[in-house]
Coordinates of N, CA, C and O in Angstrom, one line a residue:
X1 N 50.6 5.9 -6.7 CA 51.8 5.4 -6.1 C 51.4 4.4 -5.0 O 50.6 4.8 -4.1
X2 N 51.9 3.2 -5.0 CA 51.6 2.2 -4.0 C 52.9 1.9 -3.3 O 53.9 1.6 -3.8
X3 N 52.8 1.9 -2.0 CA 53.9 1.5 -1.1 C 53.6 0.1 -0.5 O 52.5 -0.2 -0.2
X4 N 54.7 -0.7 -0.4 CA 54.5 -2.0 0.2 C 55.6 -2.1 1.3 O 56.8 -1.8 1.1
X5 N 55.2 -2.6 2.5 CA 56.1 -2.8 3.6 C 56.8 -4.1 3.4 O 56.1 -5.2 3.4
X6 N 58.1 -4.2 3.2 CA 58.8 -5.4 3.0 C 59.6 -5.9 4.2 O 59.9 -7.1 4.3
X7 N 59.8 -5.0 5.2 CA 60.5 -5.5 6.4 C 60.1 -4.5 7.6 O 59.9 -3.3 7.3
X8 N 60.1 -5.1 8.8 CA 59.8 -4.3 10.0 C 60.9 -4.6 10.9 O 61.1 -5.8 11.3
X9 N 61.7 -3.6 11.3 CA 62.8 -3.7 12.2 C 63.7 -4.9 11.8 O 64.2 -5.7 12.6
X10 N 64.0 -5.0 10.5 CA 64.9 -6.0 9.9 C 64.2 -7.3 9.7 O 64.9 -8.2 9.1
X11 N 63.0 -7.5 10.1 CA 62.3 -8.8 9.9 C 61.6 -8.7 8.5 O 60.7 -8.0 8.3
X12 N 62.1 -9.6 7.6 CA 61.5 -9.6 6.2 C 60.1 -10.1 6.2 O 59.7 -11.0 6.9
X13 N 59.3 -9.5 5.3 CA 57.9 -9.9 5.1 C 57.8 -10.1 3.6 O 58.2 -9.3 2.8
X14 N 57.2 -11.3 3.3 CA 56.9 -11.6 1.9 C 55.4 -11.3 1.6 O 54.6 -11.3 2.6
X15 N 55.1 -11.0 0.4 CA 53.7 -10.7 0.1 C 52.7 -11.8 0.5 O 51.6 -11.5 0.9
X16 N 53.2 -13.0 0.5 CA 52.4 -14.2 0.8 C 52.1 -14.2 2.4 O 51.2 -14.9 2.8
X17 N 52.9 -13.5 3.1 CA 52.7 -13.5 4.6 C 51.4 -13.0 5.0 O 50.8 -13.4 6.1
X18 N 50.9 -12.0 4.3 CA 49.6 -11.5 4.6 C 49.5 -10.4 5.7 O 50.6 -10.1 6.3
X19 N 48.3 -9.9 6.0 CA 48.2 -8.8 6.9 C 48.4 -9.2 8.4 O 48.9 -8.4 9.2
X20 N 48.1 -10.5 8.7 CA 48.3 -10.9 10.1 C 49.8 -10.9 10.5 O 50.2 -10.4 11.5
X21 N 50.7 -11.3 9.5 CA 52.1 -11.3 9.8 C 52.6 -9.8 9.9 O 53.4 -9.5 10.8
X22 N 52.1 -8.9 9.1 CA 52.4 -7.5 9.1 C 52.0 -6.9 10.5 O 52.7 -6.2 11.1
X23 N 50.8 -7.2 10.9 CA 50.2 -6.7 12.2 C 51.1 -7.2 13.3 O 51.4 -6.5 14.2
X24 N 51.5 -8.5 13.3 CA 52.3 -9.0 14.4 C 53.7 -8.4 14.4 O 54.2 -8.0 15.5
X25 N 54.2 -8.1 13.2 CA 55.6 -7.5 13.1 C 55.5 -6.0 13.6 O 56.4 -5.5 14.3
X26 N 54.4 -5.3 13.3 CA 54.2 -3.9 13.7 C 54.0 -3.8 15.2 O 54.4 -2.9 15.9
X27 N 53.2 -4.8 15.7 CA 52.9 -4.8 17.1 C 54.2 -5.0 18.0 O 54.4 -4.3 19.0
X28 N 55.1 -5.9 17.6 CA 56.3 -6.1 18.3 C 56.1 -6.4 19.7 O 55.0 -6.8 20.1
X29 N 57.1 -6.1 20.6 CA 56.9 -6.4 22.0 C 56.0 -5.3 22.6 O 55.9 -4.2 22.1
X30 N 55.4 -5.6 23.7 CA 54.5 -4.6 24.4 C 55.4 -3.4 24.7 O 56.6 -3.5 24.9
X31 N 54.8 -2.2 24.7 CA 55.5 -1.0 24.9 C 56.3 -1.0 26.2 O 57.4 -0.5 26.2
X32 N 55.8 -1.6 27.2 CA 56.5 -1.6 28.5 C 57.7 -2.4 28.5 O 58.7 -2.2 29.2
X33 N 57.8 -3.4 27.5 CA 58.9 -4.3 27.5 C 59.9 -3.9 26.4 O 60.9 -4.6 26.2
X34 N 59.6 -2.9 25.6 CA 60.4 -2.6 24.5 C 61.8 -2.1 24.9 O 61.9 -1.2 25.7
X35 N 62.8 -2.7 24.4 CA 64.2 -2.3 24.8 C 64.6 -1.0 24.1 O 65.5 -0.3 24.5
X36 N 63.9 -0.6 23.0 CA 64.3 0.6 22.3 C 63.5 1.8 22.8 O 63.8 2.9 22.4
X37 N 62.6 1.7 23.8 CA 61.9 2.8 24.3 C 62.8 3.7 25.1 O 63.7 3.4 25.8
X38 N 62.5 5.0 25.0 CA 63.2 6.0 25.8 C 62.1 6.9 26.4 O 61.3 7.5 25.8
X39 N 62.2 7.1 27.8 CA 61.3 7.9 28.5 C 61.7 9.4 28.3 O 62.8 9.7 28.6
X40 N 60.8 10.2 27.9 CA 61.0 11.6 27.7 C 59.9 12.4 28.4 O 58.9 12.7 27.7
X41 N 60.0 12.6 29.7 CA 58.9 13.3 30.4 C 57.6 12.8 30.3 O 56.6 13.5 30.1
X42 N 57.4 11.5 30.5 CA 56.1 10.8 30.5 C 55.7 10.3 29.2 O 54.7 9.7 29.0
X43 N 56.4 10.6 28.1 CA 56.2 10.1 26.8 C 57.2 9.0 26.5 O 58.4 9.3 26.6
X44 N 56.8 7.9 26.1 CA 57.8 6.8 25.8 C 57.9 6.7 24.3 O 56.9 6.6 23.6
X45 N 59.1 6.9 23.8 CA 59.3 6.9 22.3 C 59.9 5.5 21.9 O 60.7 5.0 22.7
X46 N 59.5 5.0 20.8 CA 60.0 3.7 20.3 C 60.4 3.9 18.9 O 59.7 4.5 18.1
X47 N 61.5 3.3 18.6 CA 62.0 3.3 17.2 C 61.3 2.2 16.4 O 61.2 1.1 16.9
X48 N 60.9 2.5 15.2 CA 60.3 1.5 14.3 C 60.9 1.7 12.9 O 60.8 2.8 12.4
X49 N 61.6 0.7 12.4 CA 62.2 0.8 11.1 C 61.4 0.0 10.1 O 61.2 -1.2 10.3
X50 N 61.0 0.7 9.0 CA 60.3 0.0 7.9 C 61.0 0.0 6.6 O 61.6 1.1 6.3
X51 N 61.1 -1.1 6.0 CA 61.7 -1.1 4.6 C 60.5 -1.0 3.7 O 59.6 -1.9 3.7
X52 N 60.4 0.1 2.9 CA 59.2 0.3 2.1 C 59.6 0.2 0.6 O 60.6 0.8 0.2
X53 N 58.9 -0.6 -0.1 CA 59.1 -0.7 -1.6 C 58.0 0.2 -2.2 O 56.8 0.1 -2.0
X54 N 58.5 1.1 -3.1 CA 57.6 2.1 -3.8 C 57.6 1.8 -5.3 O 58.6 1.6 -5.8
X55 N 56.4 1.8 -5.8 CA 56.3 1.6 -7.3 C 57.1 2.7 -8.0 O 57.0 3.8 -7.7
X56 N 57.9 2.2 -9.0 CA 58.6 3.1 -9.8 C 59.8 3.8 -9.1 O 60.3 4.8 -9.6
X57 N 60.2 3.3 -8.0 CA 61.3 4.0 -7.3 C 62.1 2.9 -6.5 O 61.7 1.8 -6.4
X58 N 63.2 3.3 -6.0 CA 64.0 2.4 -5.2 C 63.4 2.1 -3.8 O 62.7 2.9 -3.3
X59 N 63.8 0.9 -3.3 CA 63.4 0.6 -1.9 C 64.1 1.7 -1.0 O 65.2 2.1 -1.3
X60 N 63.4 2.0 0.0 CA 64.0 2.9 1.0 C 63.6 2.5 2.4 O 62.6 1.9 2.6
X61 N 64.5 2.9 3.3 CA 64.2 2.6 4.7 C 63.6 3.9 5.3 O 64.1 5.0 5.2
X62 N 62.5 3.7 6.0 CA 61.7 4.7 6.6 C 61.7 4.4 8.1 O 61.3 3.4 8.5
X63 N 62.2 5.4 8.9 CA 62.2 5.2 10.3 C 61.1 6.1 10.9 O 61.2 7.3 10.7
X64 N 60.2 5.6 11.7 CA 59.2 6.3 12.3 C 59.3 6.1 13.8 O 59.9 5.1 14.3
X65 N 58.9 7.1 14.6 CA 59.0 7.1 16.0 C 57.7 7.3 16.7 O 57.3 8.4 17.1
X66 N 56.9 6.2 16.8 CA 55.6 6.3 17.4 C 55.8 6.5 18.9 O 56.9 6.1 19.5
X67 N 54.9 7.1 19.6 CA 55.1 7.3 21.0 C 53.8 6.9 21.7 O 52.7 6.9 21.2
X68 N 54.0 6.5 23.0 CA 52.9 6.1 23.8 C 52.8 7.0 25.0 O 53.7 7.2 25.7
X69 N 51.6 7.6 25.2 CA 51.4 8.5 26.4 C 50.3 7.8 27.1 O 49.4 7.2 26.6
X70 N 50.3 8.0 28.4 CA 49.2 7.4 29.2 C 47.9 8.0 28.8 O 47.8 9.2 28.5
X71 N 46.9 7.1 28.6 CA 45.6 7.6 28.2 C 44.6 7.5 29.3 O 44.5 6.4 30.0
X72 N 44.0 8.6 29.7 CA 43.0 8.6 30.8 C 41.7 8.9 30.2 O 41.5 9.9 29.5
X73 N 40.7 8.0 30.4 CA 39.4 8.3 29.8 C 38.8 9.6 30.5 O 39.2 9.9 31.6
X74 N 37.9 10.2 29.8 CA 37.3 11.4 30.4 C 36.5 11.1 31.7 O 36.0 10.0 31.8
X75 N 36.6 12.1 32.6 CA 35.8 11.9 33.9 C 34.4 12.4 33.7 O 33.6 12.1 34.6
X76 N 34.1 13.2 32.7 CA 32.8 13.9 32.6 C 32.2 13.6 31.2 O 32.9 13.7 30.2
X77 N 30.9 13.3 31.2 CA 30.2 13.1 30.0 C 29.0 14.1 30.1 O 28.4 14.2 31.2
X78 N 28.7 14.8 29.0 CA 27.6 15.8 29.1 C 26.8 15.9 27.8 O 27.3 15.6 26.8
X79 N 25.5 16.3 28.0 CA 24.7 16.6 26.8 C 23.5 17.4 27.3 O 23.3 17.6 28.5
X80 N 22.8 18.0 26.4 CA 21.6 18.8 26.7 C 20.4 18.0 26.1 O 20.4 17.6 25.0
X81 N 19.4 17.8 27.0 CA 18.1 17.2 26.6 C 17.2 18.3 26.1 O 16.9 19.2 26.9
X82 N 16.9 18.3 24.9 CA 16.0 19.4 24.4 C 14.7 19.5 25.1 O 14.1 18.5 25.5
X83 N 14.1 20.7 25.1 CA 12.8 20.8 25.6 C 11.7 20.2 24.8 O 11.9 20.1 23.5
X84 N 10.7 19.6 25.4 CA 9.7 19.0 24.6 C 8.8 20.1 24.0 O 8.4 21.0 24.7
X85 N 8.5 20.0 22.7 CA 7.7 21.1 22.1 C 6.3 21.2 22.7 O 5.7 22.3 22.8
X86 N 5.7 20.1 23.3 CA 4.4 20.2 23.9 C 4.4 20.2 25.4 O 3.3 20.1 26.0
X87 N 5.6 20.2 26.0 CA 5.6 20.1 27.5 C 6.1 21.3 28.1 O 6.7 22.2 27.4
X88 N 6.0 21.4 29.4 CA 6.5 22.6 30.1 C 8.0 22.6 30.3 O 8.6 21.5 30.2
X89 N 8.6 23.7 30.6 CA 10.0 23.8 30.9 C 10.8 23.9 29.7 O 10.4 23.8 28.6
X90 N 12.1 24.1 30.0 CA 13.1 24.2 28.9 C 14.0 23.1 28.8 O 13.8 22.0 29.4
X91 N 15.1 23.2 28.1 CA 16.1 22.2 28.0 C 16.7 21.8 29.3 O 16.8 22.7 30.2
X92 N 17.2 20.6 29.5 CA 17.8 20.2 30.7 C 19.3 19.7 30.4 O 19.5 18.9 29.5
X93 N 20.2 20.3 31.1 CA 21.6 19.9 31.0 C 21.9 18.7 31.8 O 21.4 18.5 32.9
X94 N 22.7 17.7 31.3 CA 23.0 16.5 32.0 C 24.5 16.4 32.1 O 25.2 16.4 31.0
X95 N 25.1 16.3 33.2 CA 26.5 16.1 33.4 C 26.7 14.8 34.3 O 26.3 14.8 35.4
X96 N 27.4 13.8 33.7 CA 27.8 12.6 34.4 C 29.2 12.8 34.8 O 30.1 12.9 34.0
X97 N 29.5 12.7 36.2 CA 30.9 12.8 36.6 C 31.3 11.4 37.1 O 30.8 10.9 38.1
X98 N 32.1 10.7 36.3 CA 32.5 9.3 36.5 C 33.4 9.2 37.7 O 33.4 8.2 38.5
X99 N 34.3 10.2 38.0 CA 35.1 10.2 39.1 C 35.7 11.6 39.3 O 35.6 12.5 38.4
X100 N 36.2 11.9 40.5 CA 36.8 13.2 40.8 C 38.3 13.1 40.6 O 39.1 13.1 41.6
X101 N 38.7 12.9 39.4 CA 40.2 12.8 39.1 C 40.8 14.2 38.9 O 40.1 15.3 39.2
X102 N 42.0 14.3 38.5 CA 42.7 15.6 38.5 C 42.2 16.6 37.4 O 42.4 17.8 37.5
X103 N 41.4 16.0 36.4 CA 40.9 16.9 35.4 C 39.3 17.1 35.5 O 38.8 17.8 34.6
X104 N 38.7 16.6 36.6 CA 37.3 16.7 36.7 C 36.7 18.1 36.6 O 35.8 18.4 35.9
X105 N 37.3 19.0 37.4 CA 36.8 20.4 37.4 C 36.9 21.1 36.1 O 36.0 21.7 35.6
X106 N 38.1 20.8 35.4 CA 38.3 21.4 34.1 C 37.2 20.8 33.1 O 36.7 21.6 32.2
X107 N 37.0 19.5 33.2 CA 36.0 18.9 32.3 C 34.6 19.4 32.5 O 33.8 19.6 31.6
X108 N 34.2 19.5 33.8 CA 32.9 20.1 34.1 C 32.7 21.5 33.6 O 31.7 21.9 33.1
X109 N 33.8 22.3 33.8 CA 33.8 23.7 33.3 C 33.6 23.7 31.8 O 32.8 24.5 31.3
X110 N 34.3 22.9 31.1 CA 34.1 22.8 29.7 C 32.7 22.4 29.3 O 32.1 22.9 28.3
X111 N 32.2 21.4 30.0 CA 30.8 21.0 29.7 C 29.8 22.1 30.0 O 28.9 22.3 29.1
X112 N 30.0 22.8 31.0 CA 29.1 24.0 31.3 C 29.2 25.0 30.2 O 28.1 25.5 29.8
X113 N 30.4 25.4 29.9 CA 30.5 26.4 28.8 C 30.0 25.9 27.5 O 29.4 26.7 26.7
X114 N 30.1 24.6 27.2 CA 29.5 24.0 26.0 C 28.0 24.1 26.0 O 27.3 24.3 25.0
X115 N 27.4 24.0 27.2 CA 25.9 24.0 27.3 C 25.4 25.5 27.2 O 24.3 25.7 26.7
X116 N 26.1 26.4 27.7 CA 25.7 27.8 27.7 C 26.6 28.6 26.8 O 27.5 29.2 27.3
X117 N 26.3 28.5 25.5 CA 27.2 29.2 24.6 C 27.3 30.7 24.7 O 28.3 31.3 24.4
X118 N 26.3 31.3 25.3 CA 26.3 32.8 25.5 C 26.6 33.1 27.0 O 26.5 34.2 27.4
X119 N 27.1 32.1 27.8 CA 27.4 32.3 29.2 C 26.3 31.8 30.1 O 25.1 31.7 29.7
X120 N 26.7 31.4 31.3 CA 25.7 30.8 32.2 C 24.6 31.6 32.7 O 23.6 31.1 33.1
X121 N 24.7 33.0 32.5 CA 23.6 33.8 32.9 C 22.6 34.2 31.8 O 21.7 35.0 32.0
X122 N 22.9 33.7 30.6 CA 22.0 34.0 29.5 C 20.8 33.1 29.5 O 20.7 32.1 30.2
X123 N 19.9 33.4 28.6 CA 18.7 32.6 28.4 C 19.0 31.4 27.4 O 18.1 30.6 27.2
X124 N 20.2 31.4 26.9 CA 20.6 30.4 25.9 C 21.2 29.2 26.7 O 22.2 29.4 27.4
X125 N 20.6 28.1 26.6 CA 21.1 26.9 27.3 C 20.0 26.3 28.2 O 18.9 26.7 28.3
X126 N 20.4 25.3 29.0 CA 19.5 24.5 29.8 C 18.9 25.4 30.9 O 19.5 26.3 31.5
X127 N 17.6 25.1 31.2 CA 16.9 25.8 32.3 C 17.2 25.0 33.6 O 17.1 25.6 34.7
X128 N 17.5 23.8 33.5 CA 17.8 22.9 34.7 C 19.1 22.1 34.4 O 19.5 21.9 33.3
X129 N 19.7 21.7 35.5 CA 21.0 20.9 35.4 C 20.9 19.7 36.3 O 20.6 19.8 37.5
X130 N 21.2 18.5 35.7 CA 21.3 17.3 36.4 C 22.8 16.9 36.5 O 23.5 16.8 35.5
X131 N 23.3 16.8 37.8 CA 24.6 16.3 38.0 C 24.5 14.8 38.5 O 24.0 14.6 39.6
X132 N 24.9 13.9 37.7 CA 24.8 12.5 37.9 C 26.1 11.9 38.6 O 27.1 11.9 37.9
X133 N 26.0 11.5 39.8 CA 27.1 11.0 40.5 C 27.0 9.5 40.8 O 27.8 8.9 41.5
X134 N 26.0 8.9 40.2 CA 25.8 7.4 40.4 C 27.1 6.7 39.9 O 27.7 7.0 38.9
X135 N 27.4 5.7 40.7 CA 28.6 4.8 40.4 C 29.9 5.6 40.4 O 30.9 5.1 40.0
X136 N 29.9 6.8 41.0 CA 31.2 7.6 41.1 C 31.9 7.1 42.4 O 31.3 7.2 43.5
X137 N 33.1 6.5 42.2 CA 33.8 6.0 43.4 C 34.4 7.1 44.3 O 35.0 6.8 45.3
X138 N 34.4 8.3 43.8 CA 35.1 9.4 44.6 C 36.3 9.8 43.8 O 36.3 9.9 42.6
X139 N 37.4 10.0 44.6 CA 38.6 10.4 43.9 C 39.4 11.4 44.8 O 39.5 11.3 46.0
X140 N 39.9 12.4 44.1 CA 40.7 13.4 44.8 C 39.8 14.5 45.4 O 38.9 15.0 44.8
X141 N 40.2 14.9 46.6 CA 39.5 16.0 47.3 C 39.6 17.3 46.4 O 38.6 18.0 46.3
X142 N 40.8 17.5 45.8 CA 41.0 18.7 45.0 C 40.1 18.7 43.8 O 39.6 19.7 43.3
X143 N 39.8 17.5 43.2 CA 38.9 17.3 42.1 C 37.5 17.7 42.5 O 36.8 18.4 41.8
X144 N 37.0 17.1 43.6 CA 35.7 17.4 44.1 C 35.5 18.9 44.5 O 34.5 19.5 44.2
X145 N 36.5 19.4 45.1 CA 36.5 20.9 45.5 C 36.4 21.8 44.3 O 35.7 22.8 44.3
X146 N 37.2 21.4 43.3 CA 37.2 22.2 42.0 C 35.8 22.2 41.4 O 35.3 23.2 40.9
X147 N 35.1 21.0 41.3 CA 33.8 20.9 40.8 C 32.8 21.7 41.6 O 32.0 22.5 41.1
X148 N 32.9 21.6 43.0 CA 32.0 22.3 43.9 C 32.2 23.8 43.7 O 31.2 24.6 43.7
X149 N 33.4 24.3 43.5 CA 33.6 25.7 43.3 C 32.9 26.2 42.1 O 32.6 27.4 42.0
X150 N 32.7 25.4 41.1 CA 32.0 25.8 39.9 C 30.5 26.0 40.1 O 29.8 26.7 39.4
X151 N 30.0 25.2 41.1 CA 28.5 25.1 41.3 C 28.0 25.8 42.5 O 26.8 26.1 42.6
X152 N 28.8 26.1 43.5 CA 28.4 26.6 44.8 C 28.9 28.1 45.0 O 29.9 28.5 44.3
X153 N 28.2 28.8 45.8 CA 28.7 30.2 46.1 C 30.1 30.1 46.7 O 30.5 29.1 47.4
X154 N 30.9 31.1 46.5 CA 32.3 31.2 47.0 C 32.3 30.9 48.5 O 31.4 31.3 49.3
X155 N 33.3 30.3 49.0 CA 33.6 30.0 50.4 C 32.6 29.1 51.1 O 32.5 29.0 52.3
X156 N 31.8 28.4 50.3 CA 30.9 27.4 50.9 C 31.7 26.2 51.4 O 32.4 25.6 50.6
X157 N 31.6 25.8 52.7 CA 32.3 24.6 53.1 C 31.7 23.4 52.5 O 30.5 23.2 52.4
X158 N 32.7 22.5 52.0 CA 32.2 21.3 51.4 C 32.8 20.1 52.1 O 32.4 19.0 51.9
X159 N 33.9 20.3 52.8 CA 34.5 19.1 53.5 C 35.3 19.6 54.7 O 35.7 20.8 54.7
X160 N 35.5 18.7 55.6 CA 36.3 19.0 56.8 C 37.5 18.0 56.8 O 37.2 16.8 56.7
X161 N 38.7 18.5 56.8 CA 39.8 17.7 56.7 C 40.5 17.6 58.0 O 40.8 18.7 58.6
X162 N 40.6 16.4 58.6 CA 41.3 16.2 59.9 C 42.6 15.5 59.7 O 42.7 14.6 58.9
X163 N 43.6 15.9 60.4 CA 44.9 15.3 60.3 C 45.2 14.6 61.6 O 44.9 15.0 62.7
X164 N 45.8 13.4 61.5 CA 46.2 12.7 62.7 C 47.4 13.4 63.4 O 47.6 13.2 64.6
X165 N 48.1 14.2 62.7 CA 49.3 14.8 63.2 C 49.0 16.1 64.1 O 49.8 16.5 64.9
X166 N 47.9 16.7 63.8 CA 47.7 18.0 64.5 C 46.8 17.9 65.7 O 46.2 18.8 66.2
X167 N 46.6 16.7 66.3 CA 45.9 16.5 67.5 C 44.4 16.6 67.3 O 43.6 16.9 68.2
X168 N 43.9 16.3 66.1 CA 42.5 16.2 65.9 C 41.9 17.5 65.4 O 40.7 17.6 65.3
X169 N 42.7 18.5 65.2 CA 42.2 19.8 64.6 C 41.6 19.6 63.3 O 41.9 18.7 62.6
X170 N 40.7 20.5 62.9 CA 40.1 20.4 61.6 C 40.2 21.6 60.8 O 40.4 22.7 61.4
X171 N 40.3 21.5 59.5 CA 40.3 22.6 58.6 C 39.2 22.4 57.6 O 39.1 21.3 57.0
X172 N 38.5 23.5 57.3 CA 37.4 23.4 56.3 C 38.0 23.6 54.9 O 38.9 24.4 54.7
X173 N 37.6 22.8 54.0 CA 37.9 23.0 52.6 C 36.7 23.6 51.9 O 35.7 23.0 51.9
X174 N 36.9 24.8 51.5 CA 35.7 25.5 50.9 C 35.7 25.5 49.4 O 36.7 25.1 48.7
X175 N 34.6 25.8 48.8 CA 34.4 25.9 47.4 C 35.1 27.1 46.8 O 35.3 28.1 47.4

């Protein structure tokens, strides 16, 4: 069964128009400018009507509703460098934290669990861990505190937060 798209949102397409015309018609206006978009809790829905010709059957109108959600690249990249067969030491875990965004602690935790399949106290997994913060511009204090809480003993002070409103008083933010 072969389907052919004959129209997009009422705009007719001829077979001679080719893939570029189809791609242009499917792209339509940018999502932010689309008049048919409806915001539903952070997800923008867009109506897209396709006239589809099917071999051996009648043409039919197919309406699909693609959605666009904000895409945030991961904050954390990780892998394990295997131990050298002829060198000392064991495998080394590597975690690159690109920024301390709202998901950084959860991503570091997932990376650690991925490296230590039998748990962080087992002999299975890296013997050493490299946390790479190069080119990390910073981010949210809560993101940094969450990561620190995974790596430091409980209640270890990691930051002092001062407010202009409280006369210069300070409060420690612990891990």
